[in-house]
CSV table of C-alpha atoms and ligand atoms in Angstrom, one decimal:
chain,number,residue,atom,x,y,z
A,28,MET,CA,4.4,-65.5,-98.8
A,29,LEU,CA,2.3,-68.6,-98.4
A,30,THR,CA,5.0,-71.1,-98.6
A,31,ASN,CA,5.5,-71.7,-95.0
A,32,ARG,CA,2.1,-71.2,-93.7
A,33,THR,CA,-0.7,-73.5,-92.7
A,34,ILE,CA,-3.2,-73.5,-95.6
A,35,GLU,CA,-6.5,-75.5,-95.5
A,36,ILE,CA,-8.9,-76.4,-98.0
A,37,LEU,CA,-12.5,-76.9,-97.1
A,38,ASP,CA,-14.6,-78.7,-99.9
A,39,SER,CA,-18.2,-77.8,-99.8
A,40,THR,CA,-19.4,-79.8,-103.0
A,41,LEU,CA,-21.6,-82.1,-100.9
A,42,ARG,CA,-23.3,-79.0,-99.1
A,43,GLU,CA,-23.1,-75.9,-101.0
A,44,GLY,CA,-22.6,-77.8,-104.2
A,45,GLU,CA,-26.1,-79.4,-103.6
A,46,GLN,CA,-27.5,-75.9,-103.5
A,47,THR,CA,-26.8,-75.6,-107.3
A,48,PRO,CA,-30.1,-75.3,-109.2
A,49,GLY,CA,-30.7,-78.8,-110.8
A,50,VAL,CA,-28.4,-80.7,-108.4
A,51,SER,CA,-29.4,-83.4,-105.9
A,52,PHE,CA,-26.7,-86.1,-105.3
A,53,HIS,CA,-27.8,-89.6,-104.4
A,54,ILE,CA,-26.2,-90.8,-101.2
A,55,ASP,CA,-23.9,-93.3,-103.0
A,56,GLN,CA,-22.6,-90.3,-105.1
A,57,LYS,CA,-22.0,-88.4,-102.0
A,58,ILE,CA,-20.0,-91.4,-100.5
A,59,ALA,CA,-18.0,-91.8,-103.8
A,60,LEU,CA,-17.2,-88.0,-103.8
A,61,ALA,CA,-16.3,-87.9,-100.2
A,62,LYS,CA,-13.8,-90.7,-100.6
A,63,ARG,CA,-12.4,-89.1,-103.9
A,64,LEU,CA,-12.1,-85.7,-102.0
A,65,ASP,CA,-10.4,-87.4,-99.2
A,66,ALA,CA,-7.8,-89.1,-101.5
A,67,PHE,CA,-7.2,-85.9,-103.3
A,68,GLY,CA,-6.2,-84.2,-100.0
A,69,VAL,CA,-8.7,-81.7,-98.9
A,70,ASP,CA,-8.6,-80.8,-95.2
A,71,PHE,CA,-12.3,-80.5,-94.4
A,72,ILE,CA,-15.3,-82.0,-96.1
A,73,GLU,CA,-18.7,-80.2,-95.4
A,74,LEU,CA,-21.1,-83.1,-95.3
A,75,GLY,CA,-24.4,-81.3,-95.5
A,76,HIS,CA,-27.1,-79.5,-93.6
A,77,PRO,CA,-29.0,-82.4,-91.8
A,78,ALA,CA,-32.1,-80.2,-91.4
A,79,VAL,CA,-32.7,-79.8,-95.0
A,80,SER,CA,-34.3,-83.3,-95.7
A,81,PRO,CA,-34.4,-86.8,-94.6
A,82,ASP,CA,-32.0,-87.8,-97.3
A,83,VAL,CA,-29.5,-85.2,-96.4
A,84,TYR,CA,-29.7,-86.2,-92.8
A,85,GLU,CA,-29.1,-89.8,-93.8
A,86,ALA,CA,-26.2,-88.7,-96.1
A,87,VAL,CA,-24.6,-87.0,-93.3
A,88,GLU,CA,-24.8,-89.9,-90.9
A,89,ALA,CA,-23.4,-92.2,-93.6
A,90,LEU,CA,-20.5,-89.8,-94.5
A,91,ASN,CA,-19.7,-89.3,-90.8
A,92,ASP,CA,-19.3,-93.2,-90.7
A,93,LEU,CA,-16.6,-93.1,-93.4
A,94,GLU,CA,-13.0,-93.5,-92.4
A,95,LEU,CA,-11.5,-90.3,-93.7
A,96,ASN,CA,-8.3,-88.2,-93.2
A,97,ALA,CA,-10.4,-85.1,-93.9
A,98,LYS,CA,-12.3,-83.5,-90.9
A,99,LYS,CA,-15.9,-83.9,-91.3
A,100,MET,CA,-18.2,-81.0,-90.7
A,101,ALA,CA,-22.0,-80.7,-90.6
A,102,HIS,CA,-23.7,-77.4,-91.5
A,103,GLY,CA,-26.5,-75.6,-89.7
A,104,ARG,CA,-28.1,-72.5,-88.5
A,105,ALA,CA,-27.4,-71.0,-85.1
A,106,ALA,CA,-30.3,-72.8,-83.6
A,107,LYS,CA,-30.6,-75.5,-81.1
A,108,SER,CA,-32.4,-77.9,-83.4
A,109,ASP,CA,-29.7,-77.8,-86.0
A,110,ILE,CA,-26.9,-78.1,-83.4
A,111,ASN,CA,-28.9,-81.1,-81.8
A,112,ASP,CA,-28.9,-82.8,-85.2
A,113,ALA,CA,-25.2,-82.5,-85.5
A,114,SER,CA,-24.6,-83.7,-81.9
A,115,GLU,CA,-27.1,-86.6,-82.5
A,116,ILE,CA,-25.2,-87.7,-85.6
A,117,GLY,CA,-21.9,-87.5,-83.8
A,118,VAL,CA,-19.9,-85.3,-86.2
A,119,GLU,CA,-16.9,-83.8,-85.0
A,120,TRP,CA,-17.1,-80.3,-86.6
A,121,MET,CA,-20.2,-78.1,-86.9
A,122,GLY,CA,-20.3,-75.0,-89.0
A,123,ILE,CA,-22.9,-72.6,-87.6
A,124,PHE,CA,-23.9,-69.5,-89.6
A,125,PHE,CA,-25.7,-66.4,-88.8
A,126,GLY,CA,-26.2,-63.2,-91.0
A,127,THR,CA,-24.5,-60.2,-89.5
A,128,SER,CA,-25.1,-57.5,-92.2
A,129,THR,CA,-27.7,-54.9,-91.3
A,130,LEU,CA,-29.7,-56.4,-94.3
A,131,SER,CA,-29.7,-59.8,-92.6
A,132,LEU,CA,-30.5,-58.5,-89.1
A,133,LYS,CA,-33.4,-56.5,-90.6
A,134,HIS,CA,-35.0,-58.6,-93.2
A,135,LYS,CA,-33.9,-62.2,-92.4
A,136,PHE,CA,-34.2,-62.0,-88.6
A,137,ASN,CA,-35.8,-58.7,-87.7
A,138,VAL,CA,-33.5,-58.4,-84.7
A,139,THR,CA,-31.3,-55.7,-83.1
A,140,LYS,CA,-27.6,-56.2,-83.0
A,141,ALA,CA,-27.8,-56.9,-79.4
A,142,GLU,CA,-30.4,-59.6,-79.9
A,143,ALA,CA,-28.3,-61.1,-82.7
A,144,LEU,CA,-25.2,-61.2,-80.5
A,145,LYS,CA,-27.3,-63.1,-77.8
A,146,ARG,CA,-28.5,-65.6,-80.4
A,147,ILE,CA,-24.8,-66.1,-81.7
A,148,GLU,CA,-23.5,-66.4,-78.2
A,149,SER,CA,-26.0,-69.0,-77.1
A,150,ALA,CA,-25.7,-71.0,-80.2
A,151,VAL,CA,-22.1,-71.3,-79.9
A,152,LYS,CA,-22.1,-72.0,-76.2
A,153,TYR,CA,-24.8,-74.6,-76.8
A,154,GLY,CA,-22.6,-76.3,-79.5
A,155,LYS,CA,-19.5,-76.2,-77.3
A,156,ASP,CA,-21.6,-77.8,-74.5
A,157,LYS,CA,-22.5,-80.6,-77.0
A,158,GLY,CA,-18.7,-81.2,-77.4
A,159,LEU,CA,-18.6,-80.0,-81.0
A,160,LYS,CA,-15.7,-78.3,-82.7
A,161,LEU,CA,-17.3,-75.1,-84.1
A,162,ARG,CA,-16.6,-72.9,-87.1
A,163,PHE,CA,-18.7,-69.8,-86.7
A,164,THR,CA,-19.7,-68.1,-90.1
A,165,ALA,CA,-20.7,-64.6,-90.2
A,166,GLU,CA,-23.0,-64.8,-93.2
A,167,ASP,CA,-22.8,-61.7,-95.4
A,168,ALA,CA,-19.7,-60.6,-93.5
A,169,THR,CA,-18.5,-58.6,-96.4
A,170,ARG,CA,-21.5,-56.4,-96.2
A,171,THR,CA,-21.3,-56.1,-92.5
A,172,GLU,CA,-20.1,-53.1,-90.5
A,173,ILE,CA,-16.4,-53.9,-89.7
A,174,LYS,CA,-16.8,-52.8,-86.1
A,175,PHE,CA,-19.8,-55.1,-85.6
A,176,LEU,CA,-18.1,-57.9,-87.5
A,177,ILE,CA,-15.0,-57.8,-85.1
A,178,GLU,CA,-17.5,-57.7,-82.3
A,179,VAL,CA,-19.2,-60.9,-83.4
A,180,GLY,CA,-15.7,-62.4,-83.8
A,181,GLU,CA,-14.6,-61.5,-80.3
A,182,LEU,CA,-17.8,-63.0,-79.0
A,183,VAL,CA,-17.7,-66.2,-80.7
A,184,GLN,CA,-13.9,-66.5,-79.6
A,185,VAL,CA,-14.7,-66.1,-75.9
A,186,SER,CA,-17.8,-68.3,-76.3
A,187,GLY,CA,-15.4,-71.1,-77.5
A,188,ALA,CA,-15.7,-71.3,-81.3
A,189,ASP,CA,-12.6,-72.8,-82.9
A,190,ARG,CA,-12.8,-71.0,-86.3
A,191,PHE,CA,-14.2,-67.7,-87.6
A,192,SER,CA,-15.4,-67.7,-91.1
A,193,LEU,CA,-16.2,-64.6,-93.2
A,194,ALA,CA,-18.6,-65.3,-96.0
A,195,ASP,CA,-18.7,-63.1,-99.2
A,196,THR,CA,-22.3,-64.2,-99.5
A,197,VAL,CA,-23.1,-62.3,-102.7
A,198,GLY,CA,-19.5,-62.1,-104.1
A,199,CYS,CA,-19.2,-58.5,-103.8
A,200,MET,CA,-15.6,-58.4,-102.8
A,201,THR,CA,-12.5,-57.5,-104.8
A,202,PRO,CA,-9.1,-59.2,-104.1
A,203,LYS,CA,-7.8,-55.8,-102.6
A,204,LYS,CA,-10.9,-55.5,-100.3
A,205,ILE,CA,-11.0,-59.0,-99.1
A,206,GLY,CA,-7.4,-58.8,-98.3
A,207,GLU,CA,-7.9,-55.6,-96.2
A,208,LEU,CA,-10.8,-57.2,-94.5
A,209,VAL,CA,-8.9,-60.4,-93.6
A,210,SER,CA,-6.0,-58.3,-92.2
A,211,ALA,CA,-8.2,-56.1,-90.1
A,212,VAL,CA,-10.2,-59.1,-88.7
A,213,SER,CA,-7.2,-61.2,-88.1
A,214,SER,CA,-5.5,-58.5,-86.3
A,215,GLU,CA,-8.2,-58.5,-83.6
A,216,ILE,CA,-9.3,-62.3,-83.5
A,217,ASP,CA,-6.9,-65.0,-82.3
A,218,MET,CA,-8.5,-67.8,-84.3
A,219,PRO,CA,-7.9,-69.3,-87.6
A,220,ILE,CA,-9.9,-67.3,-90.2
A,221,HIS,CA,-11.9,-69.1,-93.0
A,222,VAL,CA,-13.3,-67.4,-96.0
A,223,HIS,CA,-16.2,-68.3,-98.3
A,224,CYS,CA,-16.2,-66.6,-101.5
A,225,HIS,CA,-19.0,-66.4,-104.0
A,226,ASN,CA,-18.4,-66.0,-107.7
A,227,ASP,CA,-21.1,-63.4,-108.6
A,228,PHE,CA,-18.5,-61.1,-110.2
A,229,GLY,CA,-16.2,-64.0,-111.3
A,230,MET,CA,-13.7,-63.1,-108.6
A,231,ALA,CA,-14.2,-65.9,-106.2
A,232,THR,CA,-10.7,-67.6,-107.0
A,233,ALA,CA,-9.0,-64.4,-106.9
A,234,ASN,CA,-10.6,-63.3,-103.7
A,235,ALA,CA,-9.9,-66.7,-101.9
A,236,LEU,CA,-6.4,-66.5,-102.9
A,237,SER,CA,-6.0,-62.9,-101.9
A,238,ALA,CA,-7.6,-63.7,-98.5
A,239,LEU,CA,-5.1,-66.4,-97.9
A,240,GLU,CA,-2.4,-64.1,-98.7
A,241,ALA,CA,-3.7,-61.6,-96.1
A,242,GLY,CA,-3.7,-64.2,-93.4
A,243,ALA,CA,-6.7,-66.5,-93.7
A,244,GLN,CA,-6.0,-70.1,-93.1
A,245,CYS,CA,-8.9,-72.0,-94.9
A,246,VAL,CA,-10.8,-71.4,-98.0
A,247,ASP,CA,-14.1,-73.0,-99.1
A,248,VAL,CA,-14.2,-74.5,-102.6
A,249,SER,CA,-16.3,-76.9,-104.5
A,250,VAL,CA,-15.6,-79.2,-107.6
A,251,ASN,CA,-16.4,-77.5,-110.7
A,252,GLY,CA,-17.4,-74.4,-108.8
A,253,LEU,CA,-20.9,-75.6,-107.8
A,254,GLY,CA,-23.1,-73.5,-105.4
A,255,GLU,CA,-25.8,-71.1,-105.2
A,256,ARG,CA,-26.1,-68.8,-108.3
A,257,CYS,CA,-22.6,-68.6,-109.7
A,258,GLY,CA,-21.1,-70.8,-107.1
A,259,LEU,CA,-17.8,-71.0,-105.1
A,260,PRO,CA,-14.1,-71.0,-106.2
A,261,PRO,CA,-13.4,-74.3,-108.1
A,262,LEU,CA,-11.2,-76.7,-106.1
A,263,ALA,CA,-9.0,-77.3,-109.3
A,264,GLU,CA,-8.4,-73.5,-109.8
A,265,VAL,CA,-7.5,-72.9,-106.2
A,266,VAL,CA,-5.2,-75.6,-105.4
A,267,THR,CA,-3.4,-75.4,-108.8
A,268,ALA,CA,-2.8,-71.6,-108.4
A,269,LEU,CA,-1.7,-72.2,-104.8
A,270,THR,CA,0.8,-74.9,-106.1
A,271,GLU,CA,2.0,-73.1,-109.3
A,272,LEU,CA,1.8,-69.5,-108.5
A,273,HIS,CA,2.3,-69.3,-104.7
A,274,LYS,CA,4.6,-72.4,-104.5
A,275,VAL,CA,2.5,-73.9,-101.8
A,276,ASN,CA,3.6,-77.4,-101.3
A,277,GLY,CA,0.3,-78.8,-100.4
A,278,ASP,CA,-0.4,-82.6,-100.0
A,279,TRP,CA,-2.7,-82.7,-102.9
A,280,GLU,CA,-2.9,-85.1,-105.8
A,281,LEU,CA,-3.3,-82.7,-108.6
A,282,GLY,CA,-3.5,-85.5,-111.2
A,283,GLN,CA,-6.8,-86.5,-109.7
A,284,LEU,CA,-8.5,-83.2,-110.5
A,285,PRO,CA,-9.7,-84.0,-114.1
A,286,ASP,CA,-11.3,-87.1,-113.0
A,287,LEU,CA,-12.9,-85.6,-110.0
A,288,SER,CA,-14.3,-82.8,-112.2
A,289,SER,CA,-15.6,-85.3,-114.7
A,290,LEU,CA,-17.2,-87.5,-112.0
A,291,VAL,CA,-19.0,-84.4,-110.6
A,292,GLU,CA,-20.0,-83.4,-114.0
A,293,SER,CA,-21.6,-86.9,-114.5
A,294,PHE,CA,-23.4,-86.6,-111.2
A,295,THR,CA,-24.9,-83.2,-112.0
A,296,GLN,CA,-25.3,-83.2,-115.8
A,297,ILE,CA,-23.8,-79.6,-115.5
A,298,GLY,CA,-21.0,-79.4,-118.0
A,299,SER,CA,-17.7,-77.6,-117.3
A,300,ASN,CA,-17.1,-74.8,-119.7
A,301,ALA,CA,-14.7,-75.8,-122.5
A,302,ASN,CA,-12.6,-72.8,-121.4
A,303,ARG,CA,-12.7,-73.6,-117.7
A,304,PRO,CA,-9.0,-73.5,-116.2
A,305,ILE,CA,-7.3,-76.7,-115.4
A,306,VAL,CA,-10.2,-79.1,-116.1
A,307,GLY,CA,-11.9,-77.5,-119.2
A,308,LYS,CA,-11.7,-79.3,-122.6
A,309,ASN,CA,-9.7,-76.5,-124.0
A,310,ALA,CA,-7.2,-75.9,-121.1
A,311,PHE,CA,-4.4,-77.6,-123.0
A,312,THR,CA,-5.5,-77.3,-126.6
A,313,HIS,CA,-3.6,-74.9,-128.9
A,314,LYS,CA,-5.0,-73.6,-132.2
A,315,ALA,CA,-3.4,-70.4,-133.6
A,316,GLY,CA,-0.6,-71.4,-135.9
A,317,LEU,CA,1.9,-69.2,-134.3
A,318,HIS,CA,1.2,-70.7,-131.0
A,319,VAL,CA,1.5,-74.3,-132.2
A,320,LYS,CA,4.7,-73.6,-133.7
A,321,ALA,CA,6.2,-72.3,-130.6
A,322,VAL,CA,4.8,-74.9,-128.4
A,323,VAL,CA,6.0,-77.6,-130.5
A,324,LYS,CA,9.5,-76.3,-129.9
A,325,GLU,CA,8.9,-75.2,-126.2
A,326,PRO,CA,5.5,-75.9,-124.5
A,327,LYS,CA,6.2,-73.2,-122.0
A,328,SER,CA,5.7,-70.7,-124.6
A,329,TYR,CA,2.1,-70.8,-124.3
A,330,GLU,CA,1.5,-73.1,-121.3
A,331,ALA,CA,1.5,-71.9,-117.6
A,332,ILE,CA,1.2,-75.5,-116.3
A,333,PRO,CA,2.5,-78.7,-117.9
A,334,PRO,CA,-0.6,-80.8,-118.7
A,335,GLU,CA,1.3,-83.9,-117.4
A,336,LYS,CA,1.1,-82.5,-113.9
A,337,LEU,CA,-2.7,-82.8,-114.2
A,338,ARG,CA,-2.5,-86.1,-116.1
A,339,ARG,CA,-3.8,-84.2,-119.2
A,340,THR,CA,-2.5,-84.2,-122.6
A,341,ARG,CA,-1.7,-81.4,-125.1
A,342,GLN,CA,-3.8,-81.1,-128.2
A,343,PHE,CA,-3.7,-79.1,-131.5
A,344,VAL,CA,-6.6,-78.2,-133.5
A,345,ILE,CA,-6.3,-77.8,-137.1
A,346,ASP,CA,-8.6,-75.2,-138.9
A,347,LYS,CA,-8.3,-71.8,-140.8
A,348,TYR,CA,-6.1,-70.5,-138.0
A,349,THR,CA,-3.4,-73.1,-138.7
A,350,GLY,CA,0.1,-72.3,-140.0
A,351,LYS,CA,2.6,-74.3,-141.9
A,352,ALA,CA,4.5,-75.7,-139.0
A,353,ALA,CA,1.5,-76.7,-137.1
A,354,LEU,CA,0.2,-78.5,-140.1
A,355,LYS,CA,3.6,-80.2,-140.7
A,356,ASN,CA,3.7,-81.2,-137.1
A,357,THR,CA,0.2,-82.7,-137.2
A,358,LEU,CA,1.1,-84.6,-140.4
A,359,ALA,CA,4.4,-85.7,-139.1
A,360,GLU,CA,2.5,-87.3,-136.1
A,361,MET,CA,0.5,-89.2,-138.7
A,362,ASN,CA,3.9,-90.3,-140.4
A,363,ILE,CA,3.2,-88.1,-143.4
A,364,ASP,CA,6.0,-86.0,-144.8
A,365,ALA,CA,4.7,-83.4,-147.1
A,366,SER,CA,6.8,-81.1,-149.1
A,367,ASN,CA,6.8,-77.5,-148.6
A,368,SER,CA,4.6,-76.8,-151.6
A,369,LEU,CA,2.1,-79.4,-150.7
A,370,LEU,CA,1.9,-78.0,-147.2
A,371,SER,CA,1.0,-74.7,-148.7
A,372,ALA,CA,-1.5,-76.2,-151.0
A,373,ILE,CA,-3.3,-78.2,-148.2
A,374,LEU,CA,-3.2,-75.2,-146.0
A,375,ARG,CA,-4.8,-73.1,-148.8
A,376,GLU,CA,-7.7,-75.5,-149.1
A,377,ILE,CA,-8.1,-75.6,-145.3
A,378,LYS,CA,-8.3,-71.9,-145.1
A,379,MET,CA,-10.9,-71.8,-147.9
A,380,GLN,CA,-13.3,-73.7,-145.6
A,381,PRO,CA,-13.8,-71.6,-142.6
A,382,GLU,CA,-16.9,-73.4,-141.5
A,383,LYS,CA,-14.7,-76.5,-140.7
A,384,VAL,CA,-13.5,-75.9,-137.1
A,385,HIS,CA,-11.8,-79.1,-136.5
A,386,TRP,CA,-10.1,-81.1,-139.3
A,387,SER,CA,-9.7,-84.8,-138.1
A,388,ASN,CA,-6.7,-86.8,-139.1
A,389,ARG,CA,-8.7,-88.9,-141.5
A,390,GLU,CA,-9.9,-85.8,-143.3
A,391,LEU,CA,-6.4,-84.4,-143.3
A,392,LYS,CA,-4.9,-87.5,-144.8
A,393,SER,CA,-7.6,-87.6,-147.6
A,394,LEU,CA,-6.9,-83.9,-148.4
A,395,PHE,CA,-3.2,-84.8,-148.5
A,396,GLU,CA,-3.9,-87.8,-150.8
A,397,THR,CA,-6.1,-85.7,-153.1
A,398,LEU,CA,-3.7,-82.7,-153.5
A,399,ARG,CA,-0.4,-84.8,-153.8
A,400,THR,CA,-1.9,-86.2,-157.1
A,401,VAL,CA,-2.9,-82.8,-158.7
B,510,COA,N1,-29.5,-69.1,-87.7
B,510,COA,C1,-30.8,-69.3,-87.1
B,510,COA,N2,-31.9,-69.3,-87.6
B,510,COA,C2,-32.0,-69.0,-88.8
B,510,COA,C3,-30.8,-68.7,-89.7
B,510,COA,C4,-29.6,-68.7,-89.0
B,510,COA,N3,-28.5,-68.6,-89.7
B,510,COA,N4,-31.2,-68.5,-90.8
B,510,COA,C5,-32.5,-68.7,-90.9
B,510,COA,N5,-33.0,-68.9,-89.7
B,510,COA,C6,-34.4,-69.1,-89.5
B,510,COA,C7,-35.3,-68.0,-89.9
B,510,COA,O1,-35.2,-67.0,-89.1
B,510,COA,C8,-36.6,-68.9,-90.0
B,510,COA,O2,-37.1,-69.0,-88.8
B,510,COA,P1,-38.6,-69.0,-88.5
B,510,COA,O3,-39.3,-70.0,-89.1
B,510,COA,O4,-38.7,-69.0,-86.9
B,510,COA,O5,-39.1,-67.7,-89.1
B,510,COA,C9,-36.1,-70.2,-90.5
B,510,COA,O6,-34.7,-70.3,-90.1
B,510,COA,C10,-36.0,-70.4,-92.1
B,510,COA,O7,-37.2,-70.1,-92.6
B,510,COA,P2,-37.8,-71.3,-93.5
B,510,COA,O8,-36.9,-71.7,-94.6
B,510,COA,O9,-39.3,-70.8,-94.2
B,510,COA,O10,-38.0,-72.5,-92.6
B,510,COA,P3,-38.3,-74.1,-92.6
B,510,COA,O11,-38.4,-74.6,-91.3
B,510,COA,O12,-39.4,-74.4,-93.7
B,510,COA,O13,-36.9,-74.5,-93.4
B,510,COA,C11,-34.7,-75.2,-93.7
B,510,COA,C12,-35.7,-74.4,-92.9
B,510,COA,C13,-33.3,-74.9,-93.3
B,510,COA,C14,-34.9,-76.7,-93.5
B,510,COA,C15,-34.9,-75.0,-95.2
B,510,COA,O14,-35.0,-73.5,-95.5
B,510,COA,C16,-34.0,-75.6,-96.1
B,510,COA,O15,-34.1,-76.8,-96.5
B,510,COA,N6,-33.0,-74.9,-96.5
B,510,COA,C17,-31.9,-75.4,-97.3
B,510,COA,C18,-30.5,-75.1,-96.6
B,510,COA,C19,-30.3,-73.5,-96.7
B,510,COA,O16,-31.1,-72.8,-96.8
B,510,COA,N7,-28.9,-73.2,-96.5
B,510,COA,C20,-28.4,-72.0,-96.7
B,510,COA,C21,-27.0,-72.1,-96.4
B,510,COA,S1,-26.1,-70.6,-96.4
B,511,ZN,ZN1,-22.4,-70.1,-99.9
């Protein structure tokens, strides 16, 4: 049960989100987004990795100067230079990462496990000496030998880290596997556990939720699921599922999600899929005649969430899949009262034009006028 647990959301739109191909936020856009994310109610905002470029460095500085309720976190490697950046900027939290899988040790760093542990330990101690609050992320944790992963967790814990984060860097987990991993790690480590799930198999949201159920405290998300390759769990999906399916009473302004999504879409020029949950164009649109008939009587018939909760509106589409009740409802909304035989005639005509996938009110009215006179 998640209901009575501390659940935190870390938004990484400004950091991982900017790793999306084709995306580079202007500093003013980052400031606007940070304010909106804060108003929405996320717990952490990842401000960026200052070493990336002068503009990211300046953005992290400017974002760190904002008065926000969310905790502000800089991102960086387990390296003195990156830790110095965070310290010089004066950010409260830093997320340090180091790849712990055999693949990372061999191909990224060419180090032994003992050497990796030494680098991790010295980075965490260095960061703590600088007075930073630290989240240590085991990058590629989900492809790391569990014994070594726990060894890393224990080491960063005794070295003073405040949080231990498990990254499913290539999104290879299933909900069951990540649940087991989080249980195994949290039974050995006495620190809040974070998870960072990638969406390469489309399971990031499910994996993040499963990790929370298994005992993780914080999950990384991004608006519209931005991030490297297939991105992260979308903020909207995670918080709405937590609220609706897990009955978590988070301090989140769900009604702000559609605007937040549109804002990010306007900054990135990357459109949300029409069928994306919660914020997608079709998420509250009904088409099949049998569905529309039922929804008109009782919206819950085909809606998991009332659109009003998200400040969205229910829509109906008229095309060849329409039934008589749906047509009657749409015409009634236009103050047109058609007889049963006229409804059938209109419907026959609509079904004869399969290429027309959306009949507008104007077109329906004109069809009604034509057919009523014949
Ligand atoms: N901890 C410590 N060092 C790390 C590391 C980690 N987690 N990950 C990589 N490194 C080291 C590598 O070993 C390599 O060191 P070397 O130059 O001594 O061989 C170096 O960082 C990375 O190589 P490269 O990218 O060629 O170095 P660079 O100095 O040109 O640029 C960045 C470094 C970080 C500024 C640049 O790669 C960048 O802008 N990256 C974008 C942010 C990013 O990659 N984020 C990943 C988030 S998961
Ligand atoms: Zn990532």
